Amino acid sequence: MMNIGEGMNMDKVLFICKHNAGRSVIAESIATQLWSPAIKVASGGSHPVGSINPVVKQFLEDHSMPIPHNYSHSWEERTAFQPDIVFILCDTLHKERAPMWLSGGMRINWQVDAFDNKLSDRDKYAHCHRLRDSLYRRLSITGELLQSDISKEELEIKLIELKGM
């Protein structure tokens, strides 16, 4: 059996949340930090807001985590990336039609709660901790799976199972 990250060419991962200002940025940062450089990661959103949430950026800086980019990206900006796996991190995107260029990749829906913009910065920062912890657990396992000798079908089942972590 072939290694997912190499032989099956499952080596490009895209994280999506609606605004690409929080959840997907934290996920991209964690994956960049944890995974082999052979696995390329990016993030985007269906409705980018222009900049990364300043609390998220401060959180990443405070925890010596990479800041993947300084402004939010549209998923349309990622068309040339052609991801093999797309992690959708919010329920609001579950009912949206994926762009045609996403249709060939594996789509994994993980619900990760967004912060309420009415929260104080202190509460948003605490939410970043919870997001990081949840995503870190999932992405640690995902990184191992991407380097393992399992089929694409087995990989998809295992990634879907991580939704509840």
PDB file of C-alpha atoms in Angstrom:
ATOM      1  CA  MET A   1       0.000   0.000   0.000  1.00  0.00           C
ATOM      2  CA  MET A   2       1.211   3.513  -0.709  1.00  0.00           C
ATOM      3  CA  ASN A   3       1.952   6.322   1.715  1.00  0.00           C
ATOM      4  CA  ILE A   4      -0.895   8.837   1.567  1.00  0.00           C
ATOM      5  CA  GLY A   5       1.377  11.871   1.750  1.00  0.00           C
ATOM      6  CA  GLU A   6       3.563  10.673  -1.103  1.00  0.00           C
ATOM      7  CA  GLY A   7       2.350   7.849  -3.329  1.00  0.00           C
ATOM      8  CA  MET A   8      -1.313   8.832  -3.402  1.00  0.00           C
ATOM      9  CA  ASN A   9      -0.478  12.526  -3.763  1.00  0.00           C
ATOM     10  CA  MET A  10      -2.638  13.527  -0.790  1.00  0.00           C
ATOM     11  CA  ASP A  11      -0.258  16.309   0.015  1.00  0.00           C
ATOM     12  CA  LYS A  12      -2.289  19.543  -0.232  1.00  0.00           C
ATOM     13  CA  VAL A  13      -4.719  20.526   2.500  1.00  0.00           C
ATOM     14  CA  LEU A  14      -7.028  23.546   2.532  1.00  0.00           C
ATOM     15  CA  PHE A  15      -8.779  24.798   5.674  1.00  0.00           C
ATOM     16  CA  ILE A  16     -11.950  26.809   5.133  1.00  0.00           C
ATOM     17  CA  CYS A  17     -14.056  28.910   7.456  1.00  0.00           C
ATOM     18  CA  LYS A  18     -16.447  31.622   6.401  1.00  0.00           C
ATOM     19  CA  HIS A  19     -14.228  34.678   6.973  1.00  0.00           C
ATOM     20  CA  ASN A  20     -10.707  33.160   6.998  1.00  0.00           C
ATOM     21  CA  ALA A  21      -9.968  35.349  10.005  1.00  0.00           C
ATOM     22  CA  GLY A  22      -9.881  32.879  12.895  1.00  0.00           C
ATOM     23  CA  ARG A  23     -10.572  29.140  12.785  1.00  0.00           C
ATOM     24  CA  SER A  24      -8.976  28.354   9.443  1.00  0.00           C
ATOM     25  CA  VAL A  25      -5.969  30.563  10.251  1.00  0.00           C
ATOM     26  CA  ILE A  26      -5.381  28.741  13.550  1.00  0.00           C
ATOM     27  CA  ALA A  27      -5.768  25.371  11.778  1.00  0.00           C
ATOM     28  CA  GLU A  28      -3.295  26.387   9.066  1.00  0.00           C
ATOM     29  CA  SER A  29      -0.828  27.556  11.703  1.00  0.00           C
ATOM     30  CA  ILE A  30      -1.061  24.287  13.663  1.00  0.00           C
ATOM     31  CA  ALA A  31      -0.721  22.128  10.545  1.00  0.00           C
ATOM     32  CA  THR A  32       2.276  24.155   9.381  1.00  0.00           C
ATOM     33  CA  GLN A  33       3.881  23.620  12.769  1.00  0.00           C
ATOM     34  CA  LEU A  34       3.027  19.906  13.171  1.00  0.00           C
ATOM     35  CA  TRP A  35       3.108  18.338   9.741  1.00  0.00           C
ATOM     36  CA  SER A  36       5.895  17.394   7.400  1.00  0.00           C
ATOM     37  CA  PRO A  37       6.896  20.194   5.016  1.00  0.00           C
ATOM     38  CA  ALA A  38       5.960  17.749   2.234  1.00  0.00           C
ATOM     39  CA  ILE A  39       2.310  18.428   3.085  1.00  0.00           C
ATOM     40  CA  LYS A  40       1.354  21.869   1.803  1.00  0.00           C
ATOM     41  CA  VAL A  41      -1.334  23.775   3.690  1.00  0.00           C
ATOM     42  CA  ALA A  42      -3.404  26.871   2.976  1.00  0.00           C
ATOM     43  CA  SER A  43      -6.616  28.462   4.177  1.00  0.00           C
ATOM     44  CA  GLY A  44      -9.417  30.518   2.724  1.00  0.00           C
ATOM     45  CA  GLY A  45     -12.984  31.592   3.235  1.00  0.00           C
ATOM     46  CA  SER A  46     -16.190  31.961   1.302  1.00  0.00           C
ATOM     47  CA  HIS A  47     -16.638  35.525   2.596  1.00  0.00           C
ATOM     48  CA  PRO A  48     -13.211  36.848   3.662  1.00  0.00           C
ATOM     49  CA  VAL A  49     -13.240  39.965   5.817  1.00  0.00           C
ATOM     50  CA  GLY A  50      -9.910  41.438   4.747  1.00  0.00           C
ATOM     51  CA  SER A  51      -7.765  40.871   7.810  1.00  0.00           C
ATOM     52  CA  ILE A  52      -7.044  38.228  10.397  1.00  0.00           C
ATOM     53  CA  ASN A  53      -8.831  38.850  13.670  1.00  0.00           C
ATOM     54  CA  PRO A  54      -6.345  40.875  15.789  1.00  0.00           C
ATOM     55  CA  VAL A  55      -7.002  38.652  18.826  1.00  0.00           C
ATOM     56  CA  VAL A  56      -6.151  35.554  16.760  1.00  0.00           C
ATOM     57  CA  LYS A  57      -2.979  37.196  15.484  1.00  0.00           C
ATOM     58  CA  GLN A  58      -1.947  38.139  19.032  1.00  0.00           C
ATOM     59  CA  PHE A  59      -2.719  34.615  20.246  1.00  0.00           C
ATOM     60  CA  LEU A  60      -0.509  33.087  17.535  1.00  0.00           C
ATOM     61  CA  GLU A  61       2.321  35.507  18.330  1.00  0.00           C
ATOM     62  CA  ASP A  62       2.044  34.882  22.089  1.00  0.00           C
ATOM     63  CA  HIS A  63       2.273  31.114  21.553  1.00  0.00           C
ATOM     64  CA  SER A  64       5.128  31.258  19.018  1.00  0.00           C
ATOM     65  CA  MET A  65       2.898  29.824  16.331  1.00  0.00           C
ATOM     66  CA  PRO A  66       3.379  30.732  12.678  1.00  0.00           C
ATOM     67  CA  ILE A  67       1.148  33.468  11.300  1.00  0.00           C
ATOM     68  CA  PRO A  68       0.354  32.022   7.874  1.00  0.00           C
ATOM     69  CA  HIS A  69      -0.711  35.311   6.277  1.00  0.00           C
ATOM     70  CA  ASN A  70      -1.674  38.855   7.240  1.00  0.00           C
ATOM     71  CA  TYR A  71      -4.986  39.150   5.434  1.00  0.00           C
ATOM     72  CA  SER A  72      -7.932  36.826   4.928  1.00  0.00           C
ATOM     73  CA  HIS A  73      -8.064  34.969   1.639  1.00  0.00           C
ATOM     74  CA  SER A  74     -11.015  34.021  -0.486  1.00  0.00           C
ATOM     75  CA  TRP A  75     -11.231  30.352  -1.321  1.00  0.00           C
ATOM     76  CA  GLU A  76     -11.268  31.552  -4.926  1.00  0.00           C
ATOM     77  CA  GLU A  77      -7.685  32.779  -4.431  1.00  0.00           C
ATOM     78  CA  ARG A  78      -6.724  29.162  -3.788  1.00  0.00           C
ATOM     79  CA  THR A  79      -7.824  27.736  -7.159  1.00  0.00           C
ATOM     80  CA  ALA A  80      -4.259  27.099  -8.308  1.00  0.00           C
ATOM     81  CA  PHE A  81      -3.573  25.258  -5.026  1.00  0.00           C
ATOM     82  CA  GLN A  82      -5.907  22.364  -6.007  1.00  0.00           C
ATOM     83  CA  PRO A  83      -6.267  20.771  -2.552  1.00  0.00           C
ATOM     84  CA  ASP A  84      -6.508  17.027  -2.047  1.00  0.00           C
ATOM     85  CA  ILE A  85      -8.326  17.479   1.263  1.00  0.00           C
ATOM     86  CA  VAL A  86     -10.580  20.362   2.256  1.00  0.00           C
ATOM     87  CA  PHE A  87     -11.444  20.790   5.928  1.00  0.00           C
ATOM     88  CA  ILE A  88     -14.597  22.858   6.353  1.00  0.00           C
ATOM     89  CA  LEU A  89     -14.517  24.248   9.862  1.00  0.00           C
ATOM     90  CA  CYS A  90     -17.996  25.727  10.178  1.00  0.00           C
ATOM     91  CA  ASP A  91     -21.571  24.588   9.663  1.00  0.00           C
ATOM     92  CA  THR A  92     -22.452  27.685   7.676  1.00  0.00           C
ATOM     93  CA  LEU A  93     -20.488  26.265   4.733  1.00  0.00           C
ATOM     94  CA  HIS A  94     -22.102  22.821   4.814  1.00  0.00           C
ATOM     95  CA  LYS A  95     -25.029  23.945   2.708  1.00  0.00           C
ATOM     96  CA  GLU A  96     -23.058  26.158   0.323  1.00  0.00           C
ATOM     97  CA  ARG A  97     -22.126  24.738  -3.033  1.00  0.00           C
ATOM     98  CA  ALA A  98     -18.431  24.102  -3.269  1.00  0.00           C
ATOM     99  CA  PRO A  99     -16.721  25.741  -6.216  1.00  0.00           C
ATOM    100  CA  MET A 100     -16.084  23.315  -9.096  1.00  0.00           C
ATOM    101  CA  TRP A 101     -12.350  23.341  -8.429  1.00  0.00           C
ATOM    102  CA  LEU A 102     -13.042  21.884  -4.956  1.00  0.00           C
ATOM    103  CA  SER A 103     -15.207  19.047  -6.206  1.00  0.00           C
ATOM    104  CA  GLY A 104     -12.337  16.627  -6.808  1.00  0.00           C
ATOM    105  CA  GLY A 105     -10.847  16.824  -3.327  1.00  0.00           C
ATOM    106  CA  MET A 106     -11.920  15.008  -0.203  1.00  0.00           C
ATOM    107  CA  ARG A 107     -14.260  17.234   1.846  1.00  0.00           C
ATOM    108  CA  ILE A 108     -14.230  16.818   5.622  1.00  0.00           C
ATOM    109  CA  ASN A 109     -16.704  18.809   7.725  1.00  0.00           C
ATOM    110  CA  TRP A 110     -15.490  19.592  11.242  1.00  0.00           C
ATOM    111  CA  GLN A 111     -17.710  21.922  13.234  1.00  0.00           C
ATOM    112  CA  VAL A 112     -15.516  24.349  15.156  1.00  0.00           C
ATOM    113  CA  ASP A 113     -17.343  27.138  16.952  1.00  0.00           C
ATOM    114  CA  ALA A 114     -16.611  30.697  15.891  1.00  0.00           C
ATOM    115  CA  PHE A 115     -16.334  33.368  18.514  1.00  0.00           C
ATOM    116  CA  ASP A 116     -19.143  35.715  19.052  1.00  0.00           C
ATOM    117  CA  ASN A 117     -17.952  39.167  18.012  1.00  0.00           C
ATOM    118  CA  LYS A 118     -19.798  40.585  21.013  1.00  0.00           C
ATOM    119  CA  LEU A 119     -17.307  38.870  23.349  1.00  0.00           C
ATOM    120  CA  SER A 120     -14.559  40.842  25.030  1.00  0.00           C
ATOM    121  CA  ASP A 121     -11.045  40.444  23.652  1.00  0.00           C
ATOM    122  CA  ARG A 122     -10.163  38.469  26.790  1.00  0.00           C
ATOM    123  CA  ASP A 123     -13.003  36.002  26.108  1.00  0.00           C
ATOM    124  CA  LYS A 124     -12.025  35.773  22.423  1.00  0.00           C
ATOM    125  CA  TYR A 125      -8.459  34.984  23.502  1.00  0.00           C
ATOM    126  CA  ALA A 126      -9.755  32.216  25.797  1.00  0.00           C
ATOM    127  CA  HIS A 127     -11.782  30.900  22.854  1.00  0.00           C
ATOM    128  CA  CYS A 128      -8.568  30.792  20.791  1.00  0.00           C
ATOM    129  CA  HIS A 129      -7.099  28.489  23.474  1.00  0.00           C
ATOM    130  CA  ARG A 130     -10.066  26.126  23.178  1.00  0.00           C
ATOM    131  CA  LEU A 131      -9.873  26.195  19.374  1.00  0.00           C
ATOM    132  CA  ARG A 132      -6.162  25.495  19.409  1.00  0.00           C
ATOM    133  CA  ASP A 133      -6.553  22.586  21.821  1.00  0.00           C
ATOM    134  CA  SER A 134      -9.373  20.996  19.806  1.00  0.00           C
ATOM    135  CA  LEU A 135      -7.671  21.489  16.452  1.00  0.00           C
ATOM    136  CA  TYR A 136      -4.279  20.408  17.779  1.00  0.00           C
ATOM    137  CA  ARG A 137      -5.696  17.025  18.869  1.00  0.00           C
ATOM    138  CA  ARG A 138      -7.362  16.473  15.497  1.00  0.00           C
ATOM    139  CA  LEU A 139      -4.488  17.722  13.376  1.00  0.00           C
ATOM    140  CA  SER A 140      -1.888  15.718  15.296  1.00  0.00           C
ATOM    141  CA  ILE A 141      -3.777  12.554  14.396  1.00  0.00           C
ATOM    142  CA  THR A 142      -4.398  13.809  10.852  1.00  0.00           C
ATOM    143  CA  GLY A 143      -0.677  14.355  10.329  1.00  0.00           C
ATOM    144  CA  GLU A 144       0.029  10.775  11.412  1.00  0.00           C
ATOM    145  CA  LEU A 145      -2.715   9.466   9.124  1.00  0.00           C
ATOM    146  CA  LEU A 146      -1.342  11.394   6.150  1.00  0.00           C
ATOM    147  CA  GLN A 147       1.994   9.656   6.636  1.00  0.00           C
ATOM    148  CA  SER A 148       0.496   6.183   7.147  1.00  0.00           C
ATOM    149  CA  ASP A 149      -0.152   3.330   4.766  1.00  0.00           C
ATOM    150  CA  ILE A 150      -3.936   3.467   4.607  1.00  0.00           C
ATOM    151  CA  SER A 151      -6.254   3.765   1.666  1.00  0.00           C
ATOM    152  CA  LYS A 152      -7.969   6.999   0.697  1.00  0.00           C
ATOM    153  CA  GLU A 153     -11.290   5.499   1.799  1.00  0.00           C
ATOM    154  CA  GLU A 154      -9.900   4.559   5.241  1.00  0.00           C
ATOM    155  CA  LEU A 155      -8.357   7.995   5.571  1.00  0.00           C
ATOM    156  CA  GLU A 156     -11.669   9.684   4.858  1.00  0.00           C
ATOM    157  CA  ILE A 157     -13.486   7.552   7.456  1.00  0.00           C
ATOM    158  CA  LYS A 158     -10.849   8.290  10.110  1.00  0.00           C
ATOM    159  CA  LEU A 159     -10.884  12.043   9.376  1.00  0.00           C
ATOM    160  CA  ILE A 160     -14.666  12.152   9.645  1.00  0.00           C
ATOM    161  CA  GLU A 161     -14.413  10.335  12.993  1.00  0.00           C
ATOM    162  CA  LEU A 162     -12.164  13.127  14.306  1.00  0.00           C
ATOM    163  CA  LYS A 163     -15.067  15.582  14.034  1.00  0.00           C
ATOM    164  CA  GLY A 164     -16.156  14.853  17.577  1.00  0.00           C
ATOM    165  CA  MET A 165     -12.761  15.367  19.208  1.00  0.00           C
TER     166      MET A 165
END
